[in-house]
């Protein structure tokens, strides 16, 4: 779109509805175009409020390949800035998180405040008048930062052509459902653990894979077997129909994993917790939150699954790092969070019963994609029977691939300017 | 417990793991044992922080069952491991209970990998075993393996650690 240069590929033809071209998963040029047109110029997840609760708190992360610093400054404002000293380019912060009142560049001592302002430069008398304009040499801020329910997104080089509100659209109500699992509507992200999971494959395999409704009974045979025996009935949805995948627009999508009956909600969760939510949110909203489990993807790099915030970081056309930030619910009985810890580590994490099988398959997909003369990846399951629900979401059965097709509408829009 | 006896115990455990005798290894544990591999922070409270592994013996039974099944895709082809043990120390030594601290260097490799060039993985770790006497045998009541890179980017830990 607005990105300078880039390749002349016809992305509208390569990212078809129902078929994606294998070069989208393998080509370094495509990958560069994606960085420039998607990662550096549209809404990208960077952090959750709870990771930087106090003034001076910071975390470092990446937008695409670019290191960024997310801070809460003394005025309680969130800043998303490029972690690059304005002098000669060193990162100004070298740890993942912490609290600082200034970021000191180790090379020549330039110091930046949590708001990015350049406070001091080393040996200032060596500069003649006009050689250094301190006011203009603060850290470079993302062009746009906004948040919803504490979930912070930024667009790095240019303001996106849609607001965050437009970007999130119908998926906001699914985020609300998730937050309603806490009586205060708040969650705490990552304090209770982060799995840091690299895989040898393109980033979109994980974007697609986070809402894969077709694979579970094959890939997760062993996990489902244990869950059926140990954890009981609420998993029937994984093979049962009546559950759906949704395309909520702008690449975002939702996969329903199960919907519990009232009775199953009560079997699953302790009484005091259910009561607490009823009091906080009212009967309907409380039960809706408790009965629903979704996986949702906010294109391109973010997903929320039952117990986790999932953040996808592209490393190259064929390498990706995924971080699974465990989420704690604020204000709930300890046993509820404990349960969320044990259930999370059962299925996710590198030694768990579920996730490792997915990641081993992601690497195998990437291996298969080396065959560039076998051009198409099929994502067309259910494309003919797809409908549109009353809210305007495209919708199909959960094992069909509506939700995995969803990103490619936005992909075409951002990569090729095609609506 | 003499250090030599502690070493013999740990060497035997390693031999069972490294020769695929998972079910004999399982018998080393007490029925109320915990097998723990922390994530991110070795000192984190496992009730407030996710772990890589936090198995009671029911879940360990399921883990071994999964490894034996044909559907554990992450273990196709399966890992072989070599547990190299050193720095053994004996603590809190009583007739009924004893704590063993050791360092372990786990090597993990896979033969027969289609992609070839499987990288030989190394996982150095601090181990703590709490043993309890059952009859005249020492059993593992608690095993903690704190990987040196427990906060790092790790591909796969689906083998026994
Ligand atoms: S590079 Fe940062 S002060 Fe010179
Ligand atoms: Fe999966």
Tab-separated table of C-alpha atoms in Angstrom, chain B:
chain	number	residue	atom	x	y	z
B	1	UNK	CA	23.376	-41.726	53.005
B	2	UNK	CA	26.892	-41.842	51.665
B	3	UNK	CA	27.552	-39.905	48.513
B	4	UNK	CA	28.461	-43.102	46.701
B	5	UNK	CA	25.039	-44.543	47.487
B	6	UNK	CA	23.380	-41.335	46.313
B	7	UNK	CA	25.378	-41.493	43.087
B	8	UNK	CA	24.413	-45.100	42.541
B	9	UNK	CA	20.771	-44.195	42.940
B	10	UNK	CA	20.974	-41.323	40.466
B	11	UNK	CA	23.050	-43.331	37.990
B	12	UNK	CA	20.521	-46.114	38.058
B	13	UNK	CA	17.686	-43.665	37.472
B	14	UNK	CA	19.623	-42.208	34.529
B	15	UNK	CA	20.293	-45.658	33.113
B	16	UNK	CA	16.587	-46.502	33.158
B	17	UNK	CA	15.748	-43.217	31.390
B	18	UNK	CA	18.524	-43.607	28.869
B	19	UNK	CA	17.681	-47.187	27.975
B	20	UNK	CA	13.991	-46.509	27.473
B	21	UNK	CA	12.896	-48.425	30.568
B	22	UNK	CA	10.253	-45.842	31.325
B	23	UNK	CA	8.034	-48.169	33.273
B	24	UNK	CA	10.870	-49.247	35.553
B	25	UNK	CA	11.781	-45.608	36.013
B	26	UNK	CA	8.164	-44.903	36.978
B	27	UNK	CA	8.466	-47.510	39.749
B	28	UNK	CA	11.182	-45.440	41.397
B	29	UNK	CA	8.549	-42.906	42.484
B	30	UNK	CA	6.306	-42.998	45.548
B	31	UNK	CA	2.590	-42.964	44.762
B	32	UNK	CA	2.305	-39.380	46.064
B	33	UNK	CA	5.374	-38.110	44.238
B	34	UNK	CA	5.699	-34.917	42.207
B	35	UNK	CA	7.814	-34.676	39.063
B	36	UNK	CA	8.482	-31.021	38.370
B	37	UNK	CA	10.227	-29.095	35.594
B	38	UNK	CA	9.708	-25.366	36.254
B	39	UNK	CA	9.291	-22.789	33.497
B	40	UNK	CA	10.753	-19.254	33.487
B	41	UNK	CA	11.832	-19.165	37.116
B	42	UNK	CA	13.153	-22.204	39.003
B	43	UNK	CA	12.027	-20.663	42.296
B	44	UNK	CA	8.487	-19.820	41.193
B	45	UNK	CA	5.640	-21.288	43.199
B	46	UNK	CA	4.127	-24.034	41.012
B	47	UNK	CA	0.689	-23.101	42.334
B	48	UNK	CA	1.070	-19.586	40.996
B	49	UNK	CA	3.156	-20.149	37.910
B	50	UNK	CA	2.969	-22.533	35.000
B	51	UNK	CA	5.608	-25.226	34.723
B	52	UNK	CA	6.808	-27.319	31.818
B	53	UNK	CA	5.944	-30.404	33.820
B	54	UNK	CA	4.160	-30.626	37.140
B	55	UNK	CA	3.057	-34.246	37.249
B	56	UNK	CA	1.479	-36.164	40.021
B	57	UNK	CA	1.686	-39.885	39.443
B	58	UNK	CA	-1.655	-40.015	37.627
B	59	UNK	CA	-0.443	-37.511	35.097
B	60	UNK	CA	2.937	-39.210	34.818
B	61	UNK	CA	1.073	-42.416	34.000
B	62	UNK	CA	-0.741	-40.521	31.219
B	63	UNK	CA	2.546	-39.040	30.025
B	64	UNK	CA	4.101	-42.474	29.700
B	65	UNK	CA	0.984	-43.745	27.967
B	66	UNK	CA	1.227	-40.886	25.491
B	67	UNK	CA	4.885	-41.677	24.798
B	68	UNK	CA	3.937	-45.299	24.123
B	69	UNK	CA	1.092	-44.410	21.765
B	70	UNK	CA	1.383	-44.112	18.014
B	71	UNK	CA	-0.063	-40.605	18.121
B	72	UNK	CA	2.562	-38.642	19.987
B	73	UNK	CA	3.562	-36.733	16.871
B	74	UNK	CA	6.139	-34.629	18.677
B	75	UNK	CA	8.025	-37.846	19.438
B	76	UNK	CA	8.144	-39.126	15.870
B	77	UNK	CA	10.867	-40.165	15.546
B	78	UNK	CA	11.489	-40.614	19.264
B	79	UNK	CA	14.195	-38.956	21.331
B	80	UNK	CA	17.149	-40.764	22.784
B	81	UNK	CA	18.684	-39.157	25.835
B	82	UNK	CA	21.887	-39.277	27.779
B	83	UNK	CA	21.706	-37.983	31.347
B	84	UNK	CA	25.182	-37.108	32.608
B	85	UNK	CA	25.212	-36.585	36.362
B	86	UNK	CA	27.688	-34.696	38.502
B	87	UNK	CA	28.061	-32.434	41.563
B	88	UNK	CA	26.132	-34.818	43.792
B	89	UNK	CA	25.460	-33.576	47.308
B	90	UNK	CA	23.533	-35.227	50.123
B	91	UNK	CA	21.409	-33.064	52.432
B	92	UNK	CA	18.957	-33.471	55.299
B	93	UNK	CA	20.071	-36.997	55.721
B	94	UNK	CA	17.848	-39.086	58.022
B	95	UNK	CA	16.995	-42.768	58.063
B	96	UNK	CA	13.652	-42.075	56.393
B	97	UNK	CA	14.292	-39.118	54.109
B	98	UNK	CA	17.152	-37.574	52.236
B	99	UNK	CA	17.583	-34.772	49.705
B	100	UNK	CA	19.996	-35.192	46.810
B	101	UNK	CA	21.232	-32.289	44.792
B	102	UNK	CA	22.985	-32.871	41.526
B	103	UNK	CA	23.704	-31.306	38.193
B	104	UNK	CA	22.576	-33.112	35.114
B	105	UNK	CA	23.542	-32.509	31.533
B	106	UNK	CA	20.870	-34.015	29.318
B	107	UNK	CA	21.744	-34.668	25.706
B	108	UNK	CA	18.831	-35.312	23.379
B	109	UNK	CA	19.102	-36.693	19.886
B	110	UNK	CA	16.871	-38.329	17.315
B	111	UNK	CA	17.829	-40.927	14.786
B	112	UNK	CA	15.989	-41.442	11.556
B	113	UNK	CA	14.794	-37.861	11.047
B	114	UNK	CA	13.473	-37.164	7.542
B	115	UNK	CA	14.815	-33.601	7.472
B	116	UNK	CA	18.268	-34.862	8.603
B	117	UNK	CA	20.769	-32.703	10.525
B	118	UNK	CA	18.779	-33.063	13.759
B	119	UNK	CA	20.734	-30.839	16.129
B	120	UNK	CA	22.138	-32.556	19.188
B	121	UNK	CA	20.337	-30.749	21.988
B	122	UNK	CA	21.885	-30.106	25.367
B	123	UNK	CA	19.931	-29.224	28.480
B	124	UNK	CA	22.019	-28.520	31.569
B	125	UNK	CA	19.955	-28.533	34.736
B	126	UNK	CA	19.992	-28.404	38.518
B	127	UNK	CA	18.282	-31.421	40.043
B	128	UNK	CA	16.748	-31.973	43.401
B	129	UNK	CA	15.565	-35.407	44.457
B	130	UNK	CA	13.803	-35.948	47.750
B	131	UNK	CA	13.931	-39.607	48.563
B	132	UNK	CA	11.850	-41.458	51.095
B	133	UNK	CA	12.372	-44.933	52.498
B	134	UNK	CA	9.634	-47.399	51.610
B	135	UNK	CA	10.397	-50.753	53.170
B	136	UNK	CA	14.103	-51.078	52.613
B	137	UNK	CA	14.079	-49.198	49.318
B	138	UNK	CA	14.626	-45.540	48.618
B	139	UNK	CA	11.911	-43.994	46.435
B	140	UNK	CA	11.617	-40.606	44.791
B	141	UNK	CA	8.964	-38.522	46.543
B	142	UNK	CA	9.887	-35.331	44.696
B	143	UNK	CA	12.009	-34.698	41.629
B	144	UNK	CA	12.695	-31.197	40.390
B	145	UNK	CA	14.723	-30.489	37.279
B	146	UNK	CA	15.473	-26.787	36.873
B	147	UNK	CA	16.765	-26.320	33.341
B	148	UNK	CA	19.482	-23.689	33.049
B	149	UNK	CA	17.529	-22.235	30.111
B	150	UNK	CA	14.105	-22.668	31.691
B	151	UNK	CA	13.270	-19.092	30.650
B	152	UNK	CA	14.585	-19.538	27.134
B	153	UNK	CA	13.215	-20.324	23.722
B	154	UNK	CA	12.900	-24.098	23.657
B	155	UNK	CA	11.607	-26.199	20.782
B	156	UNK	CA	10.531	-29.354	22.483
B	157	UNK	CA	10.684	-31.121	25.835
B	158	UNK	CA	8.481	-34.113	25.146
B	159	UNK	CA	11.136	-36.624	26.257
B	160	UNK	CA	11.623	-37.642	29.878
B	161	UNK	CA	13.833	-35.174	31.675
